[in-house]
Amino acid sequence: MTKVYGTGIYDFRRHRVAEYPVATESKAAAQKTSGGGGGLPNTITLSEIQRDRLTKIAEANWLKTGDATRPVKDFDPELVRKIYETELLVKEGSKPVPLQRVMILEVSQYLENYLWPHFDPLSATFEHIMSIIIMVNEKFRENVAAWTCFHERKDAFKGFLGRVLRLKEGRELSIAEKTSYLVFMINAFQSLEDDVVSRTVLRLASLKSWYSLSYGRFQMELCLNPGLNKKWKRMIKKEPVKGGQHLDLSTNVEVTFVRNLIEEFLEILDSQVFPQKQLSGEEDELIDVTGQGLVNDACVLYCERFMEFLIDLLSQLPTRRYLRPLVADVAVVAKCHLSALYRHEKGKLFAQLVDLLQFYEGFEINDHTGTQLTDHEVLESHYSRLQSFQLLAFKKMAKLQELALSNVGSIHKRADLSKKLSILSPEELRDLVCCKLKLVSKDDPWSERVDFLIEVMVSFFEKQQSQKEAINALPLYPNEQVMWDESVVPSINYSGEGCLALPKLNLQFLTLHDYLLRNFNLFRLESTYEIREDIQEAVPHLLAYINNDGETAFRGWSRMGVPIKEFKITEIKQPNIGEVKPSSVTAEVTYSISSYRAQIRSEWDALKEHDVLFLLSIRPSFEPLSAEEEVKASVPQKLGLQFVRGCEVIEIRDEEGNLMNDFSGRIKRDEWKPPKGELRTVTVALDTAQYYMDVSNIAEKGTEDVYRTFNVLMRRKPKENNFKAILESIRDLMNEYCIVPKWLENVFLGYGDPSAAQWTNMPDLLETVDFKDTFVDAHHLIESFVDYKVSFVNPDGTENMDPRPPFKIKLPRTLKASNGALTERVISPADATNGTSVVDANHQKEALIIDTYTPPDPGPYPQDQPKQNTVRFTPTQVEAIISGIQPGLTMVVGPPGTGKTDTAVQILNVLYHNCPSQRTLIITHSNQALNDLFEKIMQRDVPARYLLRLGQGEQELATDLDFSRQGRVNSMLLRRLELLSEVERLARSLQLPEDVGYTCETAGYFWLLHVYSRWEQFLAACAENKEKPTFVRDRFPFKEFFSDTPHPLFTGESFEKDMRAAMGCFRHLKTMFQELEECRAFELLKSTADRANYLMTKQAKIVAMTCTHAALKRKDFLQLGFKYDNLLMEESAQILEIETFIPMLLQRQEDGHARLKRCILIGDHHQLPPVVKNMAFQKYSHMDQSLFTRFVRLGIPYIELNAQGRARPSIAQLYNWRYRDLGDLPYLKEEVVFNRANAGFAYDYQLVDVADYLGKGETTPSPWFYQNEGEAEYIVSVYIYMRLLGYPANKISILTTYNGQKLLIRDVISRRCVPYDFIGPPSKVATVDKFQGQQNDFILLSLVRTRFVGHLRDVRRLVVAMSRARLGLYIFCRRSLFEQCYELQPTFQLLLKRPDRLALNVSEITSYTERSVEDPGPRNHIHLVSGIEEMGSIIERLYQEKLRHQFQQNEPHISHLEPSENTDEVQNKQQTVDADMYGQAEDTPHESEGAPTDDNHVAGGMPPEDRMGDITMDDTGAGVANGSPES
């Protein structure tokens, strides 16, 4: 550990992501622990969990194990009560549930196997219902599907929810129970996509709830919304009548539920948070603000959770519409503002949540129409409200005459209004608020308090800052106050038990503004978290201390942080009109790079314009912190960090003042010189909003001048440092109006008909579509439209008996879908095939008429021939292509290996040919996916000149052509020269002067005057001489030009044939001159930048970039006038919601309308979501929800591709249960490679149970850094075994679910494999998350965990892990742990049908076998490996066997070879598949009895590299097997 003098010890290792909270029962317990990061105290082991009394109860009563003979006990309600009272009920302390006990019950499937199957809505006890509530809450906390098990009994589910709503009737719950109950209601209101849940909970937010409003508020609401009068009367009429009278609804649960909850909360806030004192009125001041003992933490948590509940209700329209008046009627916000907790230091999070609630209560939206209010409408409403109040005061209240006659500007601020109202007596004030204005009920006990009445008045009439102003005044860079505020940017170990002052991304948003605001805040805080981590990593390395002059000095050095020599502000510009902050603030920072070595110097010298840097002020304490201070100190105190401010690079100069990295083109490339000296001065732009706030604080509060204290400049990795550009893009969008296409807006916000944006509901459809090469042949087309009677027609209307592609289809608007296009909510199989059932019933198929035509001759040269598609698309893929080329929203779910990219490319291809004037934007998440897409487009009939690739990844494109802007410009200029030389050749062939090919312009005149005119004359002559077969050959005007074609042009046998060839030649010429016309702009524009911009905005038809590039460059795209009609997004389930949204808006609107016509989203929500580093934003705010996943949850129709072509059908069964109807492509059954077994293995997939190794299972060397040495050694042994059999290394990948294990496996490989040439490293060692989107033939997978299942419980991670292998998948894990996990059951039940010990076929000692994949081999050849040690022995024996073969084959000279040469030879022999050798190898006898027991240890060091040459062959074999050769 580095000792940082003056700042105490600080561990600057980057923290890992948490899964569960670390239980810190006591300091001593924490010190005893060996690792971190489990869900239970760190000392607990799997065996302890197995010995735990809950586990024993579970085994006796509900655990489903493989033992079928064990009797199943009957359900015992008394057991449920006992478990609830002894294990789940919290008697004291701040937490609502004992988390560790809940986790053990949840892992044992208490809910799925015991509570729910035996639940009866009529007879269930209170404890039974509360137990279910706690289990559901735990599932939500762990982010796993919570409602799945309830769907099997829907009626019981409705009954359960009904019981939950009435749970409190006649019973007083403890504060812990109330909190659990509240969390359940929060979770229910966040699950509106579930039909049963939404039908139940939305009843609580219906118009009926207005029965509980005070009479005055009720009258006011009906006056403001006259349309509701009729609805109210209709609702009253429907109510049941008893004895001629309508029943009293005030006792109805739908009426009272929310009101009762609010009143219960206010009572707890008022009397239970501070139990020692009953506080009221002025006594509030008596509270000891820092008093720790007074506060009841459990009540504080309840109050925070209740704020979260109300915020959730007001932030989605279905619940907000009728519940907002209820919240205003009780004046929740005013009461919270006046509560003691709001001002107490323990109420900091509560106060932030109250402010968020206040924001949503006053949100700028019309609750009943759902339309966003403009700034002007908000202002008008504010003024009319104040004006009405002034009129009332003038007529009725003499004391308020001054207020009535004041101008609005002097009374709409909080202080002025409070002052004006203070002249009223308490009785007058109460009469005004409760009787005249009816803002609160006079029955409310709070209405006696003057401060409450004034608060209600002020918050109702004061002018609120508009959301636009608020966002524009917000600094984009985080400062030290935001960075270390735990309630806004929580540290890594957020467990999901408490709530946070953060917005949530759920299903619906109030308005586009609300959508952008929530995303802005979350994105800003997520980047703040990452910046905070970087600061915590960089600063300790500087070793700050106080020197003899009392100033900060640095003993160390940091790669990312450098001490500042001088900082000065150089320019502050006047504010823009209507603003108070300066328009720009510029500063210069000087620093020295003398202490750095060359590579780090070059990193600092590579700073570019717009790079973000951070200015830090570090002032360590003079004395090192004591142990006690260390414990109490915050991170900034430990680091001595005072201030953090962000800035953006404008330019950078060297010691002599020369501009280093010129970004404006002022310095030409050949004039550039390397930088001089070691001092650098960087000119930076400071954040003007932050600067204004700082300067105001200095003036008003006399705070320290931040800008005189900076002493460290910090940079970040460029790839992670693009947050400012994205935040600016979001902020710009918030300042624009009407930004999303009208057809998409409601669907986007989550309202209205989910299928409204589907192509069948859109105007301006393409009536007839030319499918070009989509269909390989006519039979392929007929297969794709099985519900139709297909007939092929010639252009003249006659039937075509021998149809060949291309085909044109007139698509009916009501095109029947196959079972692909379904919404997420369709569950029953009957609905799934509703498209086909109608057809079957009537036996009458509709007719679909296909136009066939012969495409014109493309030209006489090979390069003229169009490239053809060879993929035989499935009917579902064809459906996706049809949907994609029509206007509207198309969503395609592509399970692993189903040809998502091929489908996307064909959509682009068909779109290009049918709408040649339209431009398409392609967005992907990764450069890899973009390059894959591009390489496939290159193989289609889309001219390369219309393709453009923006961003950094174009260097990795595996094509001969350069698709970057610069590459395309160069290509166009080169093409221009080629074409002009062709024009000169044409001129020569026509005996004309060659100077016509001087420029594109002269070539254009030449085309009109000489080429086109000759062609017209030729056509006219042909029209009169059609009967002469040789006429075309004799009279064709360009015969000489086309004399170099590979085949003779004209036969002279048929006029029609020759005429077709002549047309092809003319088409070649026409294309040539058309290309020249396109090159003309590049002739006129002289600068590279202008040419590149022209290419991007005018020339390119298909422009591709990553979502990050789109967000970074949005401003540039708008300035250049970039336009596009279609958006295709690949990997869209892996892209953050906001990064999906920005690419829709990279162009300016045309006359207030968005130009976007099509939006095609392709992804798979069953695989992993976008990466969010902070667990709190992921778990609490659902920031990892992609737009694609949200659309699926909303029930928007999508097409699910249903035939995979990646994996053996048997391996595909491990994950295809997660999809609707995922089958296999026919070639998987036909190809030999998929039917042949994996040599040396009995099975193509297997789960291998790995026991504790050296007494240990999983370990955590540092918190949340999981490793499992046994699995690492075993997996590498199996890899070595495969290499010895001759499997190629590049066909094997090793995957694991944790970073810690990945690093451990790499260590083992570098020790046991890398030193030996004939083994070497595998293709990749990676985490499952990083390997998404990739595949390999053989996958070895380590699941690591032995105590808790961990994040593999996320089924999406399981799907990715299972779907990477094509031919073989071997999973190493702890069976007893994973077989009990409910979410993973379908996969693990299949895996466990095979032995859980690795089954090897020991008769096969090469990588070739004729054995069928279904045949494990004869029983005497199958050997079940007992464990890691035995695997080592098997490797050694196999190695000796191999050597014996080598020896027999190379006997004359084997003894003279060096080991390194031998190993090469072994490798060469193994890699070449030689049938004779394999025949020999298989004939050799092999011992099938148990492996020898000597030398069974696995871990150990390899010999030093310089001794490798001295090791004999036998030694090398032992080293491979065991990692411990002995010479």
Tab-separated table of N, CA and C in Angstrom, residues 150-252:
chain	number	residue	atom	x	y	z
A	150	PHE	N	-46.271	-16.175	-10.887
A	150	PHE	CA	-47.684	-15.894	-10.581
A	150	PHE	C	-48.591	-16.161	-11.783
A	151	HIS	N	-48.012	-16.130	-13.000
A	151	HIS	CA	-48.856	-16.181	-14.193
A	151	HIS	C	-49.523	-17.531	-14.407
A	152	GLU	N	-49.021	-18.573	-13.729
A	152	GLU	CA	-49.642	-19.893	-13.908
A	152	GLU	C	-51.035	-19.923	-13.272
A	153	ARG	N	-51.279	-19.044	-12.283
A	153	ARG	CA	-52.604	-19.007	-11.616
A	153	ARG	C	-53.083	-17.558	-11.585
A	154	LYS	N	-53.625	-17.126	-12.727
A	154	LYS	CA	-53.966	-15.698	-12.840
A	154	LYS	C	-55.074	-15.270	-11.885
A	155	ASP	N	-56.068	-16.145	-11.691
A	155	ASP	CA	-57.172	-15.755	-10.794
A	155	ASP	C	-56.667	-15.619	-9.365
A	156	ALA	N	-55.812	-16.560	-8.958
A	156	ALA	CA	-55.239	-16.474	-7.603
A	156	ALA	C	-54.381	-15.215	-7.488
A	157	PHE	N	-53.716	-14.849	-8.592
A	157	PHE	CA	-52.866	-13.644	-8.593
A	157	PHE	C	-53.727	-12.405	-8.344
A	158	LYS	N	-54.880	-12.339	-9.023
A	158	LYS	CA	-55.794	-11.203	-8.799
A	158	LYS	C	-56.250	-11.189	-7.344
A	159	GLY	N	-56.567	-12.393	-6.845
A	159	GLY	CA	-57.007	-12.487	-5.451
A	159	GLY	C	-55.919	-12.043	-4.491
A	160	PHE	N	-54.687	-12.417	-4.798
A	160	PHE	CA	-53.553	-12.012	-3.953
A	160	PHE	C	-53.426	-10.495	-3.917
A	161	LEU	N	-53.484	-9.859	-5.104
A	161	LEU	CA	-53.344	-8.393	-5.142
A	161	LEU	C	-54.495	-7.720	-4.399
A	162	GLY	N	-55.697	-8.318	-4.503
A	162	GLY	CA	-56.840	-7.776	-3.750
A	162	GLY	C	-56.599	-7.854	-2.253
A	163	ARG	N	-56.056	-8.998	-1.805
A	163	ARG	CA	-55.748	-9.145	-0.373
A	163	ARG	C	-54.691	-8.130	0.074
A	164	VAL	N	-53.698	-7.879	-0.815
A	164	VAL	CA	-52.640	-6.921	-0.468
A	164	VAL	C	-53.239	-5.539	-0.218
A	165	LEU	N	-54.197	-5.131	-1.072
A	165	LEU	CA	-54.776	-3.784	-0.926
A	165	LEU	C	-55.535	-3.645	0.391
A	166	ARG	N	-56.088	-4.763	0.881
A	166	ARG	CA	-56.883	-4.686	2.127
A	166	ARG	C	-56.090	-5.177	3.342
A	167	LEU	N	-54.801	-5.326	3.172
A	167	LEU	CA	-53.985	-5.949	4.218
A	167	LEU	C	-53.996	-5.159	5.522
A	168	LYS	N	-54.119	-3.844	5.423
A	168	LYS	CA	-53.988	-3.018	6.635
A	168	LYS	C	-55.309	-2.864	7.384
A	169	GLU	N	-56.384	-3.371	6.782
A	169	GLU	CA	-57.696	-3.181	7.428
A	169	GLU	C	-57.729	-3.912	8.769
A	170	GLY	N	-57.980	-3.145	9.824
A	170	GLY	CA	-58.121	-3.726	11.161
A	170	GLY	C	-56.838	-4.279	11.740
A	171	ARG	N	-55.681	-3.801	11.221
A	171	ARG	CA	-54.414	-4.317	11.760
A	171	ARG	C	-53.371	-3.213	11.728
A	172	GLU	N	-52.613	-3.093	12.779
A	172	GLU	CA	-51.535	-2.093	12.837
A	172	GLU	C	-50.221	-2.775	12.466
A	173	LEU	N	-49.559	-2.273	11.444
A	173	LEU	CA	-48.300	-2.865	11.008
A	173	LEU	C	-47.130	-2.165	11.699
A	174	SER	N	-46.029	-2.891	11.878
A	174	SER	CA	-44.818	-2.250	12.415
A	174	SER	C	-44.204	-1.393	11.318
A	175	ILE	N	-43.275	-0.525	11.675
A	175	ILE	CA	-42.675	0.373	10.682
A	175	ILE	C	-41.925	-0.415	9.608
A	176	ALA	N	-41.300	-1.538	10.008
A	176	ALA	CA	-40.584	-2.362	9.020
A	176	ALA	C	-41.577	-2.981	8.035
A	177	GLU	N	-42.730	-3.443	8.560
A	177	GLU	CA	-43.757	-4.033	7.681
A	177	GLU	C	-44.339	-2.972	6.755
A	178	LYS	N	-44.540	-1.784	7.300
A	178	LYS	CA	-45.071	-0.689	6.456
A	178	LYS	C	-44.107	-0.378	5.313
A	179	THR	N	-42.807	-0.393	5.618
A	179	THR	CA	-41.811	-0.104	4.570
A	179	THR	C	-41.828	-1.188	3.508
A	180	SER	N	-41.864	-2.458	3.933
A	180	SER	CA	-41.903	-3.560	2.958
A	180	SER	C	-43.158	-3.462	2.087
A	181	TYR	N	-44.281	-3.133	2.731
A	181	TYR	CA	-45.559	-2.989	2.017
A	181	TYR	C	-45.451	-1.870	0.967
A	182	LEU	N	-44.840	-0.765	1.378
A	182	LEU	CA	-44.686	0.393	0.492
A	182	LEU	C	-43.783	0.045	-0.694
A	183	VAL	N	-42.690	-0.675	-0.412
A	183	VAL	CA	-41.767	-1.066	-1.487
A	183	VAL	C	-42.494	-1.965	-2.485
A	184	PHE	N	-43.377	-2.838	-1.978
A	184	PHE	CA	-44.154	-3.696	-2.877
A	184	PHE	C	-45.047	-2.843	-3.787
A	185	MET	N	-45.680	-1.825	-3.221
A	185	MET	CA	-46.553	-0.959	-4.028
A	185	MET	C	-45.729	-0.179	-5.063
A	186	ILE	N	-44.529	0.256	-4.671
A	186	ILE	CA	-43.640	0.945	-5.634
A	186	ILE	C	-43.347	0.002	-6.802
A	187	ASN	N	-42.994	-1.243	-6.464
A	187	ASN	CA	-42.662	-2.219	-7.506
A	187	ASN	C	-43.863	-2.514	-8.398
A	188	ALA	N	-45.048	-2.580	-7.798
A	188	ALA	CA	-46.260	-2.864	-8.586
A	188	ALA	C	-46.530	-1.715	-9.567
A	189	PHE	N	-46.401	-0.474	-9.096
A	189	PHE	CA	-46.648	0.675	-9.985
A	189	PHE	C	-45.554	0.824	-11.043
A	190	GLN	N	-44.420	0.150	-10.849
A	190	GLN	CA	-43.359	0.178	-11.869
A	190	GLN	C	-43.503	-0.992	-12.852
A	191	SER	N	-44.577	-1.798	-12.697
A	191	SER	CA	-44.739	-2.985	-13.550
A	191	SER	C	-46.034	-2.901	-14.351
A	192	LEU	N	-46.316	-1.743	-14.921
A	192	LEU	CA	-47.599	-1.561	-15.598
A	192	LEU	C	-47.701	-2.368	-16.887
A	193	GLU	N	-46.582	-2.958	-17.355
A	193	GLU	CA	-46.688	-3.789	-18.563
A	193	GLU	C	-47.322	-5.140	-18.262
A	194	ASP	N	-47.375	-5.508	-16.977
A	194	ASP	CA	-48.010	-6.767	-16.602
A	194	ASP	C	-49.511	-6.522	-16.451
A	195	ASP	N	-50.313	-7.196	-17.295
A	195	ASP	CA	-51.755	-6.913	-17.354
A	195	ASP	C	-52.439	-7.022	-15.996
A	196	VAL	N	-52.176	-8.123	-15.295
A	196	VAL	CA	-52.887	-8.354	-14.032
A	196	VAL	C	-52.525	-7.271	-13.024
A	197	VAL	N	-51.228	-6.959	-12.943
A	197	VAL	CA	-50.774	-5.943	-11.981
A	197	VAL	C	-51.368	-4.588	-12.351
A	198	SER	N	-51.282	-4.210	-13.632
A	198	SER	CA	-51.722	-2.863	-14.017
A	198	SER	C	-53.226	-2.710	-13.811
A	199	ARG	N	-54.012	-3.767	-14.122
A	199	ARG	CA	-55.471	-3.640	-13.938
A	199	ARG	C	-55.809	-3.401	-12.472
A	200	THR	N	-55.049	-4.032	-11.586
A	200	THR	CA	-55.338	-3.870	-10.150
A	200	THR	C	-54.892	-2.504	-9.647
A	201	VAL	N	-53.631	-2.134	-9.921
A	201	VAL	CA	-53.115	-0.912	-9.278
A	201	VAL	C	-53.645	0.357	-9.942
A	202	LEU	N	-53.977	0.295	-11.233
A	202	LEU	CA	-54.487	1.518	-11.866
A	202	LEU	C	-55.880	1.886	-11.362
A	203	ARG	N	-56.586	0.897	-10.766
A	203	ARG	CA	-57.880	1.237	-10.140
A	203	ARG	C	-57.686	2.228	-9.000
A	204	LEU	N	-56.507	2.157	-8.359
A	204	LEU	CA	-56.240	3.054	-7.213
A	204	LEU	C	-55.988	4.485	-7.682
A	205	ALA	N	-55.702	4.641	-8.984
A	205	ALA	CA	-55.385	5.979	-9.495
A	205	ALA	C	-56.481	6.456	-10.443
A	206	SER	N	-57.708	5.956	-10.247
A	206	SER	CA	-58.802	6.320	-11.163
A	206	SER	C	-59.525	7.560	-10.646
A	207	LEU	N	-60.511	7.988	-11.420
A	207	LEU	CA	-61.290	9.182	-11.046
A	207	LEU	C	-61.998	8.991	-9.713
A	208	LYS	N	-62.268	7.731	-9.359
A	208	LYS	CA	-62.941	7.453	-8.079
A	208	LYS	C	-62.179	8.026	-6.895
A	209	SER	N	-60.841	8.090	-7.033
A	209	SER	CA	-60.042	8.567	-5.895
A	209	SER	C	-60.402	9.999	-5.524
A	210	TRP	N	-61.110	10.702	-6.437
A	210	TRP	CA	-61.488	12.102	-6.123
A	210	TRP	C	-62.582	12.196	-5.060
A	211	TYR	N	-63.227	11.061	-4.750
A	211	TYR	CA	-64.185	11.076	-3.632
A	211	TYR	C	-63.506	11.519	-2.348
A	212	SER	N	-62.193	11.273	-2.271
A	212	SER	CA	-61.503	11.603	-1.016
A	212	SER	C	-60.938	13.027	-1.021
A	213	LEU	N	-61.178	13.800	-2.104
A	213	LEU	CA	-60.705	15.193	-2.116
A	213	LEU	C	-61.568	16.039	-1.189
A	214	SER	N	-60.972	17.126	-0.677
A	214	SER	CA	-61.792	18.075	0.084
A	214	SER	C	-62.750	18.741	-0.901
A	215	TYR	N	-63.900	19.225	-0.398
A	215	TYR	CA	-64.942	19.730	-1.297
A	215	TYR	C	-64.407	20.891	-2.152
A	216	GLY	N	-63.656	21.782	-1.524
A	216	GLY	CA	-63.141	22.962	-2.251
A	216	GLY	C	-62.219	22.554	-3.397
A	217	ARG	N	-61.312	21.637	-3.128
A	217	ARG	CA	-60.359	21.193	-4.159
A	217	ARG	C	-61.114	20.481	-5.286
A	218	PHE	N	-62.139	19.678	-4.894
A	218	PHE	CA	-62.927	18.951	-5.894
A	218	PHE	C	-63.606	19.929	-6.854
A	219	GLN	N	-64.230	21.002	-6.277
A	219	GLN	CA	-64.899	22.007	-7.112
A	219	GLN	C	-63.889	22.688	-8.043
A	220	MET	N	-62.711	23.016	-7.482
A	220	MET	CA	-61.695	23.716	-8.268
A	220	MET	C	-61.250	22.845	-9.450
A	221	GLU	N	-61.019	21.545	-9.204
A	221	GLU	CA	-60.551	20.662	-10.271
A	221	GLU	C	-61.595	20.522	-11.375
A	222	LEU	N	-62.887	20.428	-10.982
A	222	LEU	CA	-63.928	20.296	-12.008
A	222	LEU	C	-64.080	21.595	-12.810
A	223	CYS	N	-63.847	22.746	-12.151
A	223	CYS	CA	-63.899	24.031	-12.880
A	223	CYS	C	-62.767	24.100	-13.905
A	224	LEU	N	-61.573	23.638	-13.484
A	224	LEU	CA	-60.409	23.713	-14.384
A	224	LEU	C	-60.524	22.722	-15.536
A	225	ASN	N	-61.268	21.609	-15.308
A	225	ASN	CA	-61.398	20.567	-16.352
A	225	ASN	C	-62.876	20.255	-16.575
A	226	PRO	N	-63.586	21.151	-17.293
A	226	PRO	CA	-65.044	20.969	-17.453
A	226	PRO	C	-65.399	19.635	-18.099
A	227	GLY	N	-64.519	19.101	-18.935
A	227	GLY	CA	-64.792	17.830	-19.613
A	227	GLY	C	-64.997	16.684	-18.629
A	228	LEU	N	-64.487	16.823	-17.404
A	228	LEU	CA	-64.579	15.715	-16.441
A	228	LEU	C	-65.958	15.636	-15.782
A	229	ASN	N	-66.765	16.728	-15.914
A	229	ASN	CA	-68.101	16.721	-15.298
A	229	ASN	C	-68.931	15.539	-15.780
A	230	LYS	N	-68.946	15.367	-17.124
A	230	LYS	CA	-69.749	14.285	-17.712
A	230	LYS	C	-69.217	12.928	-17.243
A	231	LYS	N	-67.896	12.813	-17.248
A	231	LYS	CA	-67.277	11.535	-16.865
A	231	LYS	C	-67.646	11.199	-15.418
A	232	TRP	N	-67.637	12.214	-14.558
A	232	TRP	CA	-67.949	12.027	-13.139
A	232	TRP	C	-69.393	11.545	-12.974
A	233	LYS	N	-70.326	12.209	-13.730
A	233	LYS	CA	-71.740	11.835	-13.612
A	233	LYS	C	-71.974	10.415	-14.114
A	234	ARG	N	-71.305	10.072	-15.228
A	234	ARG	CA	-71.441	8.712	-15.770
A	234	ARG	C	-70.959	7.680	-14.751
A	235	MET	N	-69.845	8.028	-14.075
A	235	MET	CA	-69.262	7.098	-13.095
A	235	MET	C	-70.222	6.911	-11.913
A	236	ILE	N	-70.858	8.002	-11.477
A	236	ILE	CA	-71.796	7.917	-10.340
A	236	ILE	C	-72.964	6.986	-10.692
A	237	LYS	N	-73.462	7.141	-11.951
A	237	LYS	CA	-74.616	6.329	-12.367
A	237	LYS	C	-74.301	4.841	-12.336
A	238	LYS	N	-73.057	4.507	-12.662
A	238	LYS	CA	-72.670	3.091	-12.726
A	238	LYS	C	-72.532	2.459	-11.348
A	239	GLU	N	-72.417	3.290	-10.313
A	239	GLU	CA	-72.179	2.734	-8.977
A	239	GLU	C	-73.391	1.930	-8.502
A	240	PRO	N	-73.182	0.863	-7.712
A	240	PRO	CA	-74.311	0.036	-7.253
A	240	PRO	C	-75.251	0.817	-6.327
A	241	VAL	N	-76.535	0.463	-6.416
A	241	VAL	CA	-77.556	1.163	-5.606
A	241	VAL	C	-78.100	0.174	-4.580
A	242	LYS	N	-78.294	0.671	-3.350
A	242	LYS	CA	-78.837	-0.211	-2.295
A	242	LYS	C	-79.934	0.565	-1.586
A	243	GLY	N	-81.164	0.017	-1.603
A	243	GLY	CA	-82.282	0.699	-0.937
A	243	GLY	C	-82.551	2.069	-1.529
A	244	GLY	N	-82.431	2.162	-2.852
A	244	GLY	CA	-82.719	3.447	-3.507
A	244	GLY	C	-81.609	4.458	-3.368
A	245	GLN	N	-80.586	4.158	-2.576
A	245	GLN	CA	-79.479	5.100	-2.345
A	245	GLN	C	-78.184	4.521	-2.934
A	246	HIS	N	-77.353	5.407	-3.510
A	246	HIS	CA	-76.020	4.960	-3.930
A	246	HIS	C	-75.205	4.622	-2.692
A	247	LEU	N	-74.413	3.579	-2.789
A	247	LEU	CA	-73.581	3.176	-1.646
A	247	LEU	C	-72.577	4.282	-1.315
A	248	ASP	N	-72.244	4.375	-0.049
A	248	ASP	CA	-71.226	5.350	0.359
A	248	ASP	C	-69.855	4.861	-0.127
A	249	LEU	N	-69.254	5.614	-1.082
A	249	LEU	CA	-67.991	5.169	-1.662
A	249	LEU	C	-66.782	5.572	-0.836
A	250	SER	N	-66.999	6.350	0.202
A	250	SER	CA	-65.844	6.854	0.952
A	250	SER	C	-65.089	5.728	1.653
A	251	THR	N	-65.726	4.547	1.764
A	251	THR	CA	-65.018	3.425	2.402
A	251	THR	C	-64.402	2.493	1.359
A	252	ASN	N	-64.658	2.755	0.096
A	252	ASN	CA	-64.150	1.897	-0.984
A	252	ASN	C	-62.619	1.973	-1.036
